[in-house]
Amino acid sequence: MLQLVIGNKNYSSWSMRPWVLMRQFEIAFEEIKLRFDFAADSAFYRELARYTPTAKVPVLLIDGFAVWDTLAIAETLAERHPELALWPRDARQRARARSLCAEMHAGFGALRNHYTMNIEASLPEVGARLLAEQPGVRADLARIDAMWSEQLAASGGPFLFGRFSIADAYFAPVVSRLRTYAPPLSQAAQAYVEHVWAAPGVAAWVADALAERDFLDFEEPYRKSRD
Ligand SMILES: N[C@@H](CCC(=O)N[C@@H](CS)C(=O)NCC(=O)O)C(=O)O
């Protein structure tokens, strides 16, 4: 039995990745959602401590056995389901997909810090201001656009490696950020944003996030309320 421990769907970009992956590939799991509260000794951390020593979501529980960190979860799921080809089947393509995911996992700090994930929010003016003020955001966006455009041209799309893979789940939160902050993108990158947004696993997460209606001020550098 698989369980996935996650945080708030509107805000938790790391939780989104394995959840979307499992939904998209119809891997059955039970969701354990913990409301974000980063105060020391909060209910969030107390409950999370039952599952992981890292104090971070997501955590995959396999019959209660914990796998933490998104990349480890994705690899474990790929290993459990070779028939689903969560990674591309071709060895070079698989290596390239791993490179893109590792790059995302360890990088894009400016994008993550400034374009914080907030699925329900529409903040194009903030997006434009940050783009003008933050060279790191410009550099991260330029790299994302180039990476996607090159990969989509090589594979023929509509996803990075043709059909949906772990790589697309990995970039789903970036897609959400690009919709919220609306920076200018190339045509190829914009088309990719729309394809990812429409993928069933992503659409299901987004629908849940929009239904959440849980405004957390510590996750909201740019809004005072939901309206
Ligand atoms: N490298 C980790 C990052 C996980 C992460 O930073 N999760 C955030 C939520 S999106 C979290 O749990 N933060 C709580 C904290 O930092 O105390 C992964 O890939 O799973």
PDB file of C-alpha atoms and ligand atoms in Angstrom:
ATOM      1  CA  MET A   1       0.000   0.000   0.000  1.00  0.00           C
ATOM      2  CA  LEU A   2       1.325   3.421  -1.023  1.00  0.00           C
ATOM      3  CA  GLN A   3       0.731   6.623   0.916  1.00  0.00           C
ATOM      4  CA  LEU A   4       2.060  10.053   0.040  1.00  0.00           C
ATOM      5  CA  VAL A   5       2.570  12.662   2.735  1.00  0.00           C
ATOM      6  CA  ILE A   6       2.228  16.159   1.283  1.00  0.00           C
ATOM      7  CA  GLY A   7       1.761  19.802   2.300  1.00  0.00           C
ATOM      8  CA  ASN A   8      -0.717  22.451   1.141  1.00  0.00           C
ATOM      9  CA  LYS A   9      -1.556  21.922  -2.514  1.00  0.00           C
ATOM     10  CA  ASN A  10      -1.612  25.619  -3.329  1.00  0.00           C
ATOM     11  CA  TYR A  11       1.928  26.144  -2.054  1.00  0.00           C
ATOM     12  CA  SER A  12       3.889  22.896  -1.811  1.00  0.00           C
ATOM     13  CA  SER A  13       5.871  22.639  -5.022  1.00  0.00           C
ATOM     14  CA  TRP A  14       7.873  19.589  -3.938  1.00  0.00           C
ATOM     15  CA  SER A  15       4.746  17.705  -2.892  1.00  0.00           C
ATOM     16  CA  MET A  16       3.183  18.428  -6.259  1.00  0.00           C
ATOM     17  CA  ARG A  17       5.781  16.474  -8.240  1.00  0.00           C
ATOM     18  CA  PRO A  18       5.292  12.881  -6.993  1.00  0.00           C
ATOM     19  CA  TRP A  19       1.531  13.397  -6.521  1.00  0.00           C
ATOM     20  CA  VAL A  20       1.144  14.528 -10.144  1.00  0.00           C
ATOM     21  CA  LEU A  21       3.368  11.687 -11.313  1.00  0.00           C
ATOM     22  CA  MET A  22       1.291   9.035  -9.546  1.00  0.00           C
ATOM     23  CA  ARG A  23      -2.019  10.542 -10.633  1.00  0.00           C
ATOM     24  CA  GLN A  24      -0.905  10.922 -14.232  1.00  0.00           C
ATOM     25  CA  PHE A  25       0.219   7.275 -14.390  1.00  0.00           C
ATOM     26  CA  GLU A  26      -2.758   6.064 -12.336  1.00  0.00           C
ATOM     27  CA  ILE A  27      -0.619   4.571  -9.592  1.00  0.00           C
ATOM     28  CA  ALA A  28      -3.008   4.113  -6.668  1.00  0.00           C
ATOM     29  CA  PHE A  29      -2.076   5.814  -3.397  1.00  0.00           C
ATOM     30  CA  GLU A  30      -3.580   7.341  -0.306  1.00  0.00           C
ATOM     31  CA  GLU A  31      -2.883  11.001   0.355  1.00  0.00           C
ATOM     32  CA  ILE A  32      -1.892  12.244   3.802  1.00  0.00           C
ATOM     33  CA  LYS A  33      -2.071  16.023   3.714  1.00  0.00           C
ATOM     34  CA  LEU A  34      -0.471  18.041   6.502  1.00  0.00           C
ATOM     35  CA  ARG A  35      -1.294  21.732   6.750  1.00  0.00           C
ATOM     36  CA  PHE A  36       1.860  23.834   6.547  1.00  0.00           C
ATOM     37  CA  ASP A  37       2.964  25.437   9.810  1.00  0.00           C
ATOM     38  CA  PHE A  38       6.693  26.070  10.085  1.00  0.00           C
ATOM     39  CA  ALA A  39       6.649  27.169  13.747  1.00  0.00           C
ATOM     40  CA  ALA A  40       8.899  25.027  15.935  1.00  0.00           C
ATOM     41  CA  ASP A  41       6.992  22.120  17.455  1.00  0.00           C
ATOM     42  CA  SER A  42       3.914  22.764  15.280  1.00  0.00           C
ATOM     43  CA  ALA A  43       1.384  20.006  14.579  1.00  0.00           C
ATOM     44  CA  PHE A  44       2.884  19.884  11.047  1.00  0.00           C
ATOM     45  CA  TYR A  45       6.366  18.989  12.320  1.00  0.00           C
ATOM     46  CA  ARG A  46       5.081  16.697  15.075  1.00  0.00           C
ATOM     47  CA  GLU A  47       2.998  14.653  12.633  1.00  0.00           C
ATOM     48  CA  LEU A  48       5.749  14.682   9.989  1.00  0.00           C
ATOM     49  CA  ALA A  49       8.267  13.351  12.521  1.00  0.00           C
ATOM     50  CA  ARG A  50       6.235  10.115  12.584  1.00  0.00           C
ATOM     51  CA  TYR A  51       7.199   9.525   8.942  1.00  0.00           C
ATOM     52  CA  THR A  52      10.574  11.144   8.186  1.00  0.00           C
ATOM     53  CA  PRO A  53      13.674  12.414   9.960  1.00  0.00           C
ATOM     54  CA  THR A  54      13.982  15.310   7.469  1.00  0.00           C
ATOM     55  CA  ALA A  55      11.002  17.442   8.576  1.00  0.00           C
ATOM     56  CA  LYS A  56      10.107  17.945   4.920  1.00  0.00           C
ATOM     57  CA  VAL A  57       7.363  16.813   2.580  1.00  0.00           C
ATOM     58  CA  PRO A  58       6.861  14.865   0.384  1.00  0.00           C
ATOM     59  CA  VAL A  59       7.334  11.400   1.863  1.00  0.00           C
ATOM     60  CA  LEU A  60       6.272   8.188   0.151  1.00  0.00           C
ATOM     61  CA  LEU A  61       5.273   5.388   2.516  1.00  0.00           C
ATOM     62  CA  ILE A  62       5.493   1.863   1.126  1.00  0.00           C
ATOM     63  CA  ASP A  63       3.620  -0.303   3.624  1.00  0.00           C
ATOM     64  CA  GLY A  64       4.787   2.237   6.177  1.00  0.00           C
ATOM     65  CA  PHE A  65       8.420   2.281   4.981  1.00  0.00           C
ATOM     66  CA  ALA A  66       9.471   5.887   4.334  1.00  0.00           C
ATOM     67  CA  VAL A  67      11.105   7.181   1.159  1.00  0.00           C
ATOM     68  CA  TRP A  68      11.839  10.897   1.362  1.00  0.00           C
ATOM     69  CA  ASP A  69      13.065  13.462  -1.121  1.00  0.00           C
ATOM     70  CA  THR A  70      11.335  13.894  -4.463  1.00  0.00           C
ATOM     71  CA  LEU A  71      14.111  12.438  -6.569  1.00  0.00           C
ATOM     72  CA  ALA A  72      14.331   9.292  -4.441  1.00  0.00           C
ATOM     73  CA  ILE A  73      10.543   8.929  -4.590  1.00  0.00           C
ATOM     74  CA  ALA A  74      10.518   9.278  -8.379  1.00  0.00           C
ATOM     75  CA  GLU A  75      13.311   6.712  -8.785  1.00  0.00           C
ATOM     76  CA  THR A  76      11.581   4.292  -6.421  1.00  0.00           C
ATOM     77  CA  LEU A  77       8.296   4.580  -8.313  1.00  0.00           C
ATOM     78  CA  ALA A  78      10.092   4.072 -11.640  1.00  0.00           C
ATOM     79  CA  GLU A  79      11.736   0.945 -10.251  1.00  0.00           C
ATOM     80  CA  ARG A  80       8.426  -0.414  -8.948  1.00  0.00           C
ATOM     81  CA  HIS A  81       6.662   0.194 -12.265  1.00  0.00           C
ATOM     82  CA  PRO A  82       8.989  -0.649 -15.164  1.00  0.00           C
ATOM     83  CA  GLU A  83       5.922  -1.291 -17.331  1.00  0.00           C
ATOM     84  CA  LEU A  84       4.849   2.357 -17.085  1.00  0.00           C
ATOM     85  CA  ALA A  85       8.113   3.896 -18.373  1.00  0.00           C
ATOM     86  CA  LEU A  86       8.091   6.790 -15.912  1.00  0.00           C
ATOM     87  CA  TRP A  87      11.522   7.599 -17.356  1.00  0.00           C
ATOM     88  CA  PRO A  88      11.963   7.464 -21.158  1.00  0.00           C
ATOM     89  CA  ARG A  89      12.723   3.933 -22.377  1.00  0.00           C
ATOM     90  CA  ASP A  90      15.698   4.979 -24.508  1.00  0.00           C
ATOM     91  CA  ALA A  91      18.909   5.005 -22.425  1.00  0.00           C
ATOM     92  CA  ARG A  92      20.208   8.343 -23.749  1.00  0.00           C
ATOM     93  CA  GLN A  93      16.837   9.990 -23.385  1.00  0.00           C
ATOM     94  CA  ARG A  94      16.576   8.573 -19.877  1.00  0.00           C
ATOM     95  CA  ALA A  95      19.992  10.006 -19.018  1.00  0.00           C
ATOM     96  CA  ARG A  96      18.955  13.379 -20.449  1.00  0.00           C
ATOM     97  CA  ALA A  97      15.685  13.316 -18.460  1.00  0.00           C
ATOM     98  CA  ARG A  98      17.676  12.577 -15.304  1.00  0.00           C
ATOM     99  CA  SER A  99      19.990  15.501 -16.098  1.00  0.00           C
ATOM    100  CA  LEU A 100      17.056  17.905 -16.416  1.00  0.00           C
ATOM    101  CA  CYS A 101      15.477  16.671 -13.188  1.00  0.00           C
ATOM    102  CA  ALA A 102      18.768  16.901 -11.286  1.00  0.00           C
ATOM    103  CA  GLU A 103      19.278  20.412 -12.644  1.00  0.00           C
ATOM    104  CA  MET A 104      15.825  21.360 -11.374  1.00  0.00           C
ATOM    105  CA  HIS A 105      16.332  19.603  -8.078  1.00  0.00           C
ATOM    106  CA  ALA A 106      19.557  21.419  -7.239  1.00  0.00           C
ATOM    107  CA  GLY A 107      19.123  24.696  -9.073  1.00  0.00           C
ATOM    108  CA  PHE A 108      16.877  27.570 -10.131  1.00  0.00           C
ATOM    109  CA  GLY A 109      17.188  29.170  -6.698  1.00  0.00           C
ATOM    110  CA  ALA A 110      16.241  32.672  -7.876  1.00  0.00           C
ATOM    111  CA  LEU A 111      13.120  31.422  -9.615  1.00  0.00           C
ATOM    112  CA  ARG A 112      12.111  29.394  -6.573  1.00  0.00           C
ATOM    113  CA  ASN A 113      12.764  32.250  -4.116  1.00  0.00           C
ATOM    114  CA  HIS A 114      11.115  35.056  -6.058  1.00  0.00           C
ATOM    115  CA  TYR A 115       8.420  33.306  -8.115  1.00  0.00           C
ATOM    116  CA  THR A 116       7.100  31.325  -5.140  1.00  0.00           C
ATOM    117  CA  MET A 117       4.470  28.752  -6.061  1.00  0.00           C
ATOM    118  CA  ASN A 118       0.948  29.997  -5.477  1.00  0.00           C
ATOM    119  CA  ILE A 119      -1.378  28.149  -7.806  1.00  0.00           C
ATOM    120  CA  GLU A 120      -4.493  30.226  -7.207  1.00  0.00           C
ATOM    121  CA  ALA A 121      -2.744  33.608  -7.532  1.00  0.00           C
ATOM    122  CA  SER A 122      -2.431  35.719 -10.681  1.00  0.00           C
ATOM    123  CA  LEU A 123       0.458  38.172 -10.239  1.00  0.00           C
ATOM    124  CA  PRO A 124       1.636  39.369 -13.660  1.00  0.00           C
ATOM    125  CA  GLU A 125       2.669  42.834 -12.385  1.00  0.00           C
ATOM    126  CA  VAL A 126       4.772  41.298  -9.621  1.00  0.00           C
ATOM    127  CA  GLY A 127       6.211  38.920 -12.208  1.00  0.00           C
ATOM    128  CA  ALA A 128       7.217  41.788 -14.491  1.00  0.00           C
ATOM    129  CA  ARG A 129       8.748  43.782 -11.631  1.00  0.00           C
ATOM    130  CA  LEU A 130      10.802  40.818 -10.415  1.00  0.00           C
ATOM    131  CA  LEU A 131      11.922  40.105 -13.944  1.00  0.00           C
ATOM    132  CA  ALA A 132      13.211  43.687 -14.230  1.00  0.00           C
ATOM    133  CA  GLU A 133      14.792  43.759 -10.753  1.00  0.00           C
ATOM    134  CA  GLN A 134      16.272  40.282 -10.399  1.00  0.00           C
ATOM    135  CA  PRO A 135      19.009  39.168 -12.792  1.00  0.00           C
ATOM    136  CA  GLY A 136      18.850  35.693 -11.214  1.00  0.00           C
ATOM    137  CA  VAL A 137      15.198  35.344 -12.205  1.00  0.00           C
ATOM    138  CA  ARG A 138      16.055  36.415 -15.770  1.00  0.00           C
ATOM    139  CA  ALA A 139      18.888  33.885 -15.939  1.00  0.00           C
ATOM    140  CA  ASP A 140      16.755  31.049 -14.556  1.00  0.00           C
ATOM    141  CA  LEU A 141      13.916  31.816 -16.966  1.00  0.00           C
ATOM    142  CA  ALA A 142      16.270  31.998 -19.926  1.00  0.00           C
ATOM    143  CA  ARG A 143      17.706  28.597 -19.027  1.00  0.00           C
ATOM    144  CA  ILE A 144      14.246  27.038 -18.540  1.00  0.00           C
ATOM    145  CA  ASP A 145      13.028  28.376 -21.863  1.00  0.00           C
ATOM    146  CA  ALA A 146      16.152  27.208 -23.713  1.00  0.00           C
ATOM    147  CA  MET A 147      16.044  23.781 -22.050  1.00  0.00           C
ATOM    148  CA  TRP A 148      12.383  23.220 -22.865  1.00  0.00           C
ATOM    149  CA  SER A 149      12.603  24.576 -26.410  1.00  0.00           C
ATOM    150  CA  GLU A 150      15.617  22.412 -27.233  1.00  0.00           C
ATOM    151  CA  GLN A 151      14.103  19.306 -25.682  1.00  0.00           C
ATOM    152  CA  LEU A 152      10.690  19.792 -27.321  1.00  0.00           C
ATOM    153  CA  ALA A 153      12.355  20.305 -30.704  1.00  0.00           C
ATOM    154  CA  ALA A 154      14.386  17.118 -30.210  1.00  0.00           C
ATOM    155  CA  SER A 155      11.452  14.974 -29.057  1.00  0.00           C
ATOM    156  CA  GLY A 156       8.687  16.525 -31.154  1.00  0.00           C
ATOM    157  CA  GLY A 157       6.676  17.149 -27.949  1.00  0.00           C
ATOM    158  CA  PRO A 158       4.093  17.679 -26.663  1.00  0.00           C
ATOM    159  CA  PHE A 159       5.946  16.726 -23.462  1.00  0.00           C
ATOM    160  CA  LEU A 160       9.697  17.021 -22.941  1.00  0.00           C
ATOM    161  CA  PHE A 161      10.390  13.452 -24.018  1.00  0.00           C
ATOM    162  CA  GLY A 162       7.298  12.976 -26.179  1.00  0.00           C
ATOM    163  CA  ARG A 163       4.959  11.282 -23.753  1.00  0.00           C
ATOM    164  CA  PHE A 164       4.583  12.410 -20.145  1.00  0.00           C
ATOM    165  CA  SER A 165       7.517  11.396 -17.922  1.00  0.00           C
ATOM    166  CA  ILE A 166       9.052  12.185 -14.550  1.00  0.00           C
ATOM    167  CA  ALA A 167      10.699  15.205 -16.197  1.00  0.00           C
ATOM    168  CA  ASP A 168       7.299  16.807 -16.843  1.00  0.00           C
ATOM    169  CA  ALA A 169       6.159  16.117 -13.288  1.00  0.00           C
ATOM    170  CA  TYR A 170       9.380  17.784 -12.176  1.00  0.00           C
ATOM    171  CA  PHE A 171       8.627  20.950 -14.121  1.00  0.00           C
ATOM    172  CA  ALA A 172       4.900  21.091 -13.302  1.00  0.00           C
ATOM    173  CA  PRO A 173       5.454  23.531 -10.377  1.00  0.00           C
ATOM    174  CA  VAL A 174       7.559  25.734 -12.690  1.00  0.00           C
ATOM    175  CA  VAL A 175       4.672  25.725 -15.144  1.00  0.00           C
ATOM    176  CA  SER A 176       2.397  26.885 -12.330  1.00  0.00           C
ATOM    177  CA  ARG A 177       4.814  29.700 -11.437  1.00  0.00           C
ATOM    178  CA  LEU A 178       4.953  30.818 -15.054  1.00  0.00           C
ATOM    179  CA  ARG A 179       1.150  30.990 -15.140  1.00  0.00           C
ATOM    180  CA  THR A 180       1.053  33.012 -11.895  1.00  0.00           C
ATOM    181  CA  TYR A 181       3.826  35.514 -12.765  1.00  0.00           C
ATOM    182  CA  ALA A 182       3.329  35.467 -16.553  1.00  0.00           C
ATOM    183  CA  PRO A 183       6.817  36.396 -17.810  1.00  0.00           C
ATOM    184  CA  PRO A 184       7.251  36.446 -21.600  1.00  0.00           C
ATOM    185  CA  LEU A 185       8.126  33.011 -23.026  1.00  0.00           C
ATOM    186  CA  SER A 186       8.993  31.622 -26.421  1.00  0.00           C
ATOM    187  CA  GLN A 187       6.125  30.084 -28.371  1.00  0.00           C
ATOM    188  CA  ALA A 188       7.462  26.574 -27.762  1.00  0.00           C
ATOM    189  CA  ALA A 189       7.730  27.120 -24.003  1.00  0.00           C
ATOM    190  CA  GLN A 190       4.249  28.690 -23.862  1.00  0.00           C
ATOM    191  CA  ALA A 191       2.757  25.724 -25.718  1.00  0.00           C
ATOM    192  CA  TYR A 192       4.488  23.385 -23.271  1.00  0.00           C
ATOM    193  CA  VAL A 193       3.019  25.311 -20.328  1.00  0.00           C
ATOM    194  CA  GLU A 194      -0.478  24.759 -21.743  1.00  0.00           C
ATOM    195  CA  HIS A 195       0.133  21.033 -22.387  1.00  0.00           C
ATOM    196  CA  VAL A 196       1.417  20.400 -18.887  1.00  0.00           C
ATOM    197  CA  TRP A 197      -1.436  22.375 -17.341  1.00  0.00           C
ATOM    198  CA  ALA A 198      -3.975  20.237 -19.237  1.00  0.00           C
ATOM    199  CA  ALA A 199      -2.378  16.885 -18.312  1.00  0.00           C
ATOM    200  CA  PRO A 200      -4.861  14.957 -16.122  1.00  0.00           C
ATOM    201  CA  GLY A 201      -2.486  14.525 -13.183  1.00  0.00           C
ATOM    202  CA  VAL A 202      -1.634  18.229 -13.134  1.00  0.00           C
ATOM    203  CA  ALA A 203      -5.261  19.327 -13.648  1.00  0.00           C
ATOM    204  CA  ALA A 204      -6.342  17.134 -10.709  1.00  0.00           C
ATOM    205  CA  TRP A 205      -3.751  18.718  -8.391  1.00  0.00           C
ATOM    206  CA  VAL A 206      -4.668  22.227  -9.550  1.00  0.00           C
ATOM    207  CA  ALA A 207      -8.391  21.579  -8.967  1.00  0.00           C
ATOM    208  CA  ASP A 208      -7.632  20.459  -5.409  1.00  0.00           C
ATOM    209  CA  ALA A 209      -5.354  23.468  -4.862  1.00  0.00           C
ATOM    210  CA  LEU A 210      -8.070  25.863  -6.002  1.00  0.00           C
ATOM    211  CA  ALA A 211     -10.582  24.203  -3.689  1.00  0.00           C
ATOM    212  CA  GLU A 212      -8.228  24.509  -0.711  1.00  0.00           C
ATOM    213  CA  ARG A 213      -8.830  28.215   0.054  1.00  0.00           C
ATOM    214  CA  ASP A 214      -6.238  28.226   2.809  1.00  0.00           C
ATOM    215  CA  PHE A 215      -4.342  31.526   2.880  1.00  0.00           C
ATOM    216  CA  LEU A 216      -1.022  31.142   4.728  1.00  0.00           C
ATOM    217  CA  ASP A 217       0.595  34.546   5.234  1.00  0.00           C
ATOM    218  CA  PHE A 218       4.134  33.119   5.580  1.00  0.00           C
ATOM    219  CA  GLU A 219       3.774  31.718   2.049  1.00  0.00           C
ATOM    220  CA  GLU A 220       2.484  35.016   0.661  1.00  0.00           C
ATOM    221  CA  PRO A 221       5.191  37.610  -0.009  1.00  0.00           C
ATOM    222  CA  TYR A 222       2.992  39.440  -2.519  1.00  0.00           C
ATOM    223  CA  ARG A 223      -0.671  39.215  -1.330  1.00  0.00           C
ATOM    224  CA  LYS A 224      -2.455  40.392   1.819  1.00  0.00           C
ATOM    225  CA  SER A 225      -5.504  38.189   1.304  1.00  0.00           C
ATOM    226  CA  ARG A 226      -7.054  35.822  -1.222  1.00  0.00           C
ATOM    227  CA  ASP A 227      -8.909  38.652  -3.078  1.00  0.00           C
TER     228      ASP A 227
HETATM  229  N1  LIG B   1      14.737  18.173  -1.482  1.00  0.00           N
HETATM  230  C1  LIG B   1      13.437  17.997  -0.868  1.00  0.00           C
HETATM  231  C2  LIG B   1      12.809  19.346  -0.606  1.00  0.00           C
HETATM  232  C3  LIG B   1      11.508  19.234   0.124  1.00  0.00           C
HETATM  233  C4  LIG B   1      11.022  20.560   0.685  1.00  0.00           C
HETATM  234  O1  LIG B   1      11.779  21.551   0.783  1.00  0.00           O
HETATM  235  N2  LIG B   1       9.747  20.578   1.106  1.00  0.00           N
HETATM  236  C5  LIG B   1       9.162  21.761   1.732  1.00  0.00           C
HETATM  237  C6  LIG B   1       7.735  21.980   1.248  1.00  0.00           C
HETATM  238  S1  LIG B   1       7.580  22.206  -0.484  1.00  0.00           S
HETATM  239  C7  LIG B   1       9.062  21.529   3.225  1.00  0.00           C
HETATM  240  O2  LIG B   1       8.635  20.477   3.667  1.00  0.00           O
HETATM  241  N3  LIG B   1       9.468  22.519   4.034  1.00  0.00           N
HETATM  242  C8  LIG B   1       9.418  22.436   5.461  1.00  0.00           C
HETATM  243  C9  LIG B   1      10.658  22.975   6.082  1.00  0.00           C
HETATM  244  O3  LIG B   1      11.576  23.368   5.318  1.00  0.00           O
HETATM  245  O4  LIG B   1      10.743  23.026   7.310  1.00  0.00           O
HETATM  246  C10 LIG B   1      12.588  17.142  -1.807  1.00  0.00           C
HETATM  247  O5  LIG B   1      12.905  17.085  -2.996  1.00  0.00           O
HETATM  248  O6  LIG B   1      11.628  16.497  -1.382  1.00  0.00           O
END
